[in-house]
Coordinates of C-alpha atoms and ligand atoms in Angstrom, one line a residue:
M25 CA 96.9 153.7 94.6
E26 CA 94.0 152.7 91.9
I27 CA 91.8 155.7 90.8
L28 CA 88.5 155.3 93.1
D29 CA 85.1 155.2 91.1
E30 CA 82.3 157.1 92.7
R31 CA 79.9 155.0 91.0
I32 CA 81.3 151.8 93.0
I33 CA 80.9 154.1 96.1
T34 CA 77.2 154.4 95.4
K35 CA 76.4 151.2 94.5
A36 CA 78.1 149.7 97.4
I37 CA 75.8 152.1 99.6
V38 CA 72.6 151.4 97.5
E39 CA 72.8 147.6 97.4
N40 CA 73.7 147.0 100.8
F41 CA 71.0 149.3 102.3
S42 CA 68.7 147.8 99.9
K43 CA 69.4 143.9 100.8
D44 CA 69.4 144.7 104.8
F45 CA 66.1 146.6 104.0
L46 CA 64.3 143.7 102.1
D47 CA 66.1 141.1 104.2
Y48 CA 64.1 143.2 107.3
T49 CA 60.5 143.1 105.8
D50 CA 60.5 140.0 107.5
C51 CA 61.2 139.7 110.8
D52 CA 60.9 138.8 114.8
V53 CA 60.6 141.9 116.7
A54 CA 60.4 145.5 115.1
I55 CA 61.1 148.8 117.6
A56 CA 60.0 152.1 116.8
G57 CA 62.6 154.3 118.7
A58 CA 66.6 153.6 119.5
G59 CA 66.6 155.4 122.6
P60 CA 68.2 153.7 125.9
S61 CA 64.8 151.7 126.2
G62 CA 64.7 150.2 122.7
A63 CA 68.5 150.0 122.1
V64 CA 69.2 148.0 125.5
A65 CA 66.0 146.0 124.5
A66 CA 67.4 145.2 120.9
Y67 CA 70.9 144.2 122.4
Y68 CA 69.3 141.6 124.8
L69 CA 66.9 140.4 121.8
A70 CA 70.0 140.0 119.6
K71 CA 72.0 138.2 121.9
S72 CA 68.7 135.5 122.0
G73 CA 69.5 134.8 118.6
I74 CA 66.3 136.8 117.7
K75 CA 65.9 138.8 114.2
V76 CA 65.7 142.6 115.5
I77 CA 65.4 145.8 114.0
I78 CA 64.8 149.5 115.5
Y79 CA 63.7 152.1 113.2
E80 CA 64.7 155.5 114.5
R81 CA 63.6 158.9 113.3
K82 CA 66.4 160.8 114.0
L83 CA 70.0 161.1 112.4
S84 CA 71.5 160.1 115.7
P85 CA 70.0 156.9 117.3
G86 CA 70.4 157.2 121.2
G87 CA 67.2 159.2 121.9
G88 CA 67.4 161.3 125.3
M89 CA 70.4 160.0 127.0
W90 CA 73.0 161.5 124.9
G91 CA 72.0 165.3 126.6
G92 CA 72.4 163.6 130.6
G93 CA 70.7 166.4 132.6
M94 CA 70.3 169.5 131.3
M95 CA 72.8 168.8 128.4
F96 CA 75.1 168.5 131.4
P97 CA 76.4 165.1 129.7
Y98 CA 76.2 162.7 133.0
I99 CA 73.7 160.3 134.2
V100 CA 72.8 158.9 137.1
V101 CA 71.9 155.2 137.8
Q102 CA 70.7 153.7 141.0
T103 CA 72.1 150.3 142.3
E104 CA 69.5 148.2 140.5
G105 CA 70.5 149.3 137.2
K106 CA 74.0 149.2 137.8
G107 CA 74.2 145.4 136.9
I108 CA 73.4 146.5 133.5
L109 CA 76.3 149.3 133.2
D110 CA 78.3 146.2 133.9
E111 CA 77.1 144.2 131.2
F112 CA 77.7 146.8 129.2
D113 CA 81.1 147.5 130.3
I114 CA 80.4 151.3 130.7
S115 CA 82.5 152.9 133.5
Y116 CA 80.8 155.1 136.3
N117 CA 81.8 156.4 139.8
E118 CA 79.7 156.1 143.3
Y119 CA 78.9 159.4 143.8
Q120 CA 76.7 158.7 147.0
P121 CA 75.9 155.2 148.3
G122 CA 73.5 154.1 145.8
Y123 CA 74.0 156.6 143.2
Y124 CA 76.4 155.8 140.0
V125 CA 77.4 158.7 137.5
A126 CA 78.4 157.8 134.2
S127 CA 79.3 159.8 131.2
S128 CA 76.0 160.3 128.8
I129 CA 78.5 160.0 125.9
E130 CA 80.2 157.0 126.9
A131 CA 76.9 155.0 128.0
T132 CA 75.1 155.7 125.0
S133 CA 77.6 155.1 122.2
T134 CA 78.5 151.8 123.9
I135 CA 74.9 150.7 124.5
L136 CA 74.5 151.2 120.5
S137 CA 77.6 149.9 119.7
K138 CA 76.9 146.8 121.4
C139 CA 73.3 146.7 120.4
T140 CA 74.5 146.5 116.4
K141 CA 77.5 144.3 117.4
A142 CA 75.0 141.5 119.1
G143 CA 73.3 141.9 115.9
A144 CA 70.8 144.0 116.3
K145 CA 70.0 146.6 112.9
I146 CA 69.0 150.1 113.3
F147 CA 67.9 152.0 110.2
N148 CA 68.2 156.2 111.3
T149 CA 66.0 158.7 109.5
I150 CA 62.9 156.7 109.5
S151 CA 59.5 157.1 111.3
I152 CA 56.9 154.5 112.4
E153 CA 53.6 156.6 111.1
D154 CA 50.9 153.7 111.2
V155 CA 50.5 149.9 112.3
V156 CA 49.1 146.8 110.5
I157 CA 46.1 144.9 111.8
R158 CA 44.5 142.4 110.2
E159 CA 41.0 140.4 111.2
N160 CA 42.4 138.9 114.4
D161 CA 42.9 142.5 116.1
E162 CA 46.4 141.5 116.3
I163 CA 49.4 143.9 115.4
E164 CA 51.5 142.3 112.6
G165 CA 53.7 145.1 111.5
F166 CA 54.5 148.5 110.9
V167 CA 54.3 151.4 108.6
L168 CA 57.4 153.5 107.5
S169 CA 58.2 156.2 106.0
W170 CA 61.2 158.8 105.8
S171 CA 61.3 161.0 108.4
A172 CA 62.4 163.8 106.2
T173 CA 58.8 163.0 104.1
G174 CA 57.3 164.5 107.1
I175 CA 59.4 166.9 107.8
A176 CA 59.0 168.4 104.4
K177 CA 55.1 167.8 104.3
L178 CA 55.1 165.9 101.1
H179 CA 52.3 163.9 100.5
V180 CA 53.9 160.4 99.9
D181 CA 52.6 157.0 100.6
P182 CA 54.9 154.5 103.2
L183 CA 55.8 151.3 103.0
V184 CA 55.4 148.2 105.2
I185 CA 57.3 145.5 107.0
K186 CA 55.8 142.7 109.0
S187 CA 57.1 141.6 112.2
K188 CA 55.6 138.9 115.1
I189 CA 56.3 141.6 117.7
V190 CA 56.6 145.3 117.8
V191 CA 57.8 147.5 120.7
D192 CA 56.9 151.3 121.2
A193 CA 60.0 152.6 122.7
T194 CA 59.4 155.8 121.3
G195 CA 59.8 157.9 124.7
H196 CA 57.5 160.4 126.4
D197 CA 55.3 160.5 123.2
C198 CA 54.5 156.9 123.2
E199 CA 53.8 157.1 119.3
V200 CA 52.5 153.6 118.4
C201 CA 50.5 153.4 121.6
K202 CA 48.4 156.5 120.4
I203 CA 48.5 155.3 116.9
V204 CA 46.3 152.1 118.1
C205 CA 44.1 154.5 120.0
R206 CA 43.6 156.8 117.2
K207 CA 43.1 153.7 114.5
I208 CA 40.9 151.2 116.4
G209 CA 39.7 152.7 119.5
N210 CA 40.6 152.7 123.0
K211 CA 41.3 149.2 123.3
L212 CA 45.2 149.5 125.4
N213 CA 45.1 147.1 128.4
T214 CA 45.3 150.5 130.5
S215 CA 42.6 151.0 133.7
T216 CA 40.9 153.3 130.8
G217 CA 41.9 151.5 127.3
T218 CA 43.5 154.8 126.4
V219 CA 47.1 156.6 126.9
I220 CA 46.5 157.6 130.2
G221 CA 49.6 160.1 130.1
E222 CA 52.7 161.2 132.1
K223 CA 52.2 162.5 135.8
P224 CA 55.0 165.3 137.0
M225 CA 58.6 164.6 138.2
W226 CA 59.1 162.1 140.9
A227 CA 61.7 160.1 140.2
D228 CA 61.7 157.9 143.3
V229 CA 58.0 156.5 142.0
A230 CA 58.7 156.6 138.8
E231 CA 61.4 154.6 138.7
K232 CA 60.0 151.7 140.9
H233 CA 56.8 151.8 138.6
V234 CA 58.6 151.7 134.9
E235 CA 59.3 147.9 135.0
D236 CA 55.9 147.1 136.0
N237 CA 54.5 149.4 133.0
T238 CA 56.8 147.7 130.4
K239 CA 53.9 144.8 128.9
E240 CA 52.0 143.9 126.4
I241 CA 49.6 146.3 126.0
Y242 CA 47.8 145.2 123.2
P243 CA 48.0 141.7 121.3
N244 CA 51.8 141.5 119.7
L245 CA 52.4 145.7 120.9
F246 CA 55.0 145.8 123.9
V247 CA 55.6 149.2 125.7
T248 CA 58.9 149.8 127.1
G249 CA 60.9 152.8 128.5
M250 CA 59.3 156.5 129.1
A251 CA 56.9 155.0 126.9
A252 CA 55.6 152.5 129.2
N253 CA 55.0 155.1 132.2
A254 CA 53.5 157.8 129.9
V255 CA 50.9 155.6 128.6
Y256 CA 49.9 153.9 132.2
G257 CA 50.0 157.1 133.9
A258 CA 53.2 157.1 135.8
P259 CA 55.6 160.3 136.9
R260 CA 58.5 160.9 134.6
M261 CA 62.3 160.7 136.8
G262 CA 64.4 163.3 135.1
P263 CA 68.2 162.2 134.3
I264 CA 68.4 159.0 136.3
F265 CA 68.1 156.0 133.8
G266 CA 68.2 153.0 135.3
G267 CA 64.6 152.4 134.9
M268 CA 65.0 152.9 131.1
L269 CA 67.9 150.4 131.0
L270 CA 65.7 147.6 133.2
S271 CA 62.5 148.3 131.1
G272 CA 64.6 147.7 128.0
K273 CA 66.1 144.2 129.5
R274 CA 62.8 143.4 131.3
V275 CA 60.8 144.0 127.6
A276 CA 63.4 141.7 125.9
E277 CA 62.5 139.1 128.7
L278 CA 58.5 139.4 128.0
I279 CA 59.4 139.0 124.2
I280 CA 61.7 136.2 124.4
E281 CA 59.3 134.4 126.5
K282 CA 56.2 135.1 124.0
L283 CA 58.3 133.7 121.4
K284 CA 59.4 130.5 122.4
Ligands
48H27 C1 60.4 156.0 115.3 C2 61.0 157.4 116.8 C3 59.4 157.9 116.6 C4 58.6 157.0 115.4 C5 60.2 158.8 118.2 O1 63.0 159.6 124.2 P1 64.0 158.3 123.9 O2 65.2 158.3 125.0 O3 63.2 156.9 125.2 P2 63.2 155.8 126.2 O4 62.1 155.7 126.4 O5 64.6 155.0 125.8 O6 64.3 157.0 127.0 C6 63.5 157.9 127.7 C7 64.9 159.3 128.6 O7 65.5 159.6 127.1 C8 64.1 159.8 128.8 O8 63.6 161.4 128.0 C9 63.7 160.8 130.4 C10 64.5 159.5 131.3 N1 63.2 161.4 130.9 C11 62.7 161.7 132.2 C12 62.2 163.1 132.1 O9 61.5 163.1 133.2 O10 62.2 163.7 131.1 O11 64.1 157.4 122.8 C13 63.0 157.3 121.7 C14 63.5 157.4 120.6 C15 64.0 158.9 120.0 O12 65.0 158.6 119.4 C16 63.2 159.1 118.8 O13 63.7 160.0 117.9 C17 62.3 158.1 118.5 O14 62.2 157.4 119.5 N2 61.3 158.2 117.9 N3 61.5 156.8 116.0 N4 59.5 156.3 114.6 N5 57.2 157.2 115.5 N6 58.9 158.4 117.8

């Protein structure tokens, strides 16, 4: 066997990352957050030939789906979302009519795998901390930084990428929508212009609203998943994930239509 050279290993990693990072400084769609809604959206976008990247704050993409319900590693999906489990080839059993149970580990890992194999790029350990808005008031990109910089409270300037469309898939905190309000005032297309805020648990209502709340909330900014319910003032739903999967698919459809 040849002698392994650590310098080659180092160069292989840094050169590959740099090439990809630079390639994605210009893209069609940039998504903040690789939870189930963001990852499902990226899968359908990539499958349509759209150049899509997800920036994920944490080391592990997957968001809140790994933990199932209270760390019991199972999720429930209702009839409406079952087609997406089938599309991703995720196994499940029908616990009672209309309640399908899947392993949260299999569901999360499979969605992430299929999303990247479809051609979506995921960069982990990077946080979106601002947006780019120009004279025409449209969002034109994301401002990003290493998550570790924020954790260490280092005063370091961020970098910028351009994207035709950006997506807030940051979950309960709907961080991108909050940034927009903080930076340019209450101009979201909610009833108040603001982030209305998530309402208490009501799975039935929450799941019925989440697809409708999946929208272009500001020029070139779409919102999906739990962020969509939080921003429009809808309830939370606990560990039923059909709405997250359907919202990810819906946002991809809306974006594909807009980019046509
Ligand atoms: C980069 C960021 C940033 C940032 C956050 O929370 P998620 O899983 O989001 P969804 O909407 O795909 O799924 C929600 C679901 O997991 C959930 O919480 C449910 C159904 N709750 C119901 C209830 O009643 O509690 O993923 C969001 C991802 C996470 O991985 C974050 O780390 C990441 O976004 N993120 N990434 N830049 N500024 N903020």
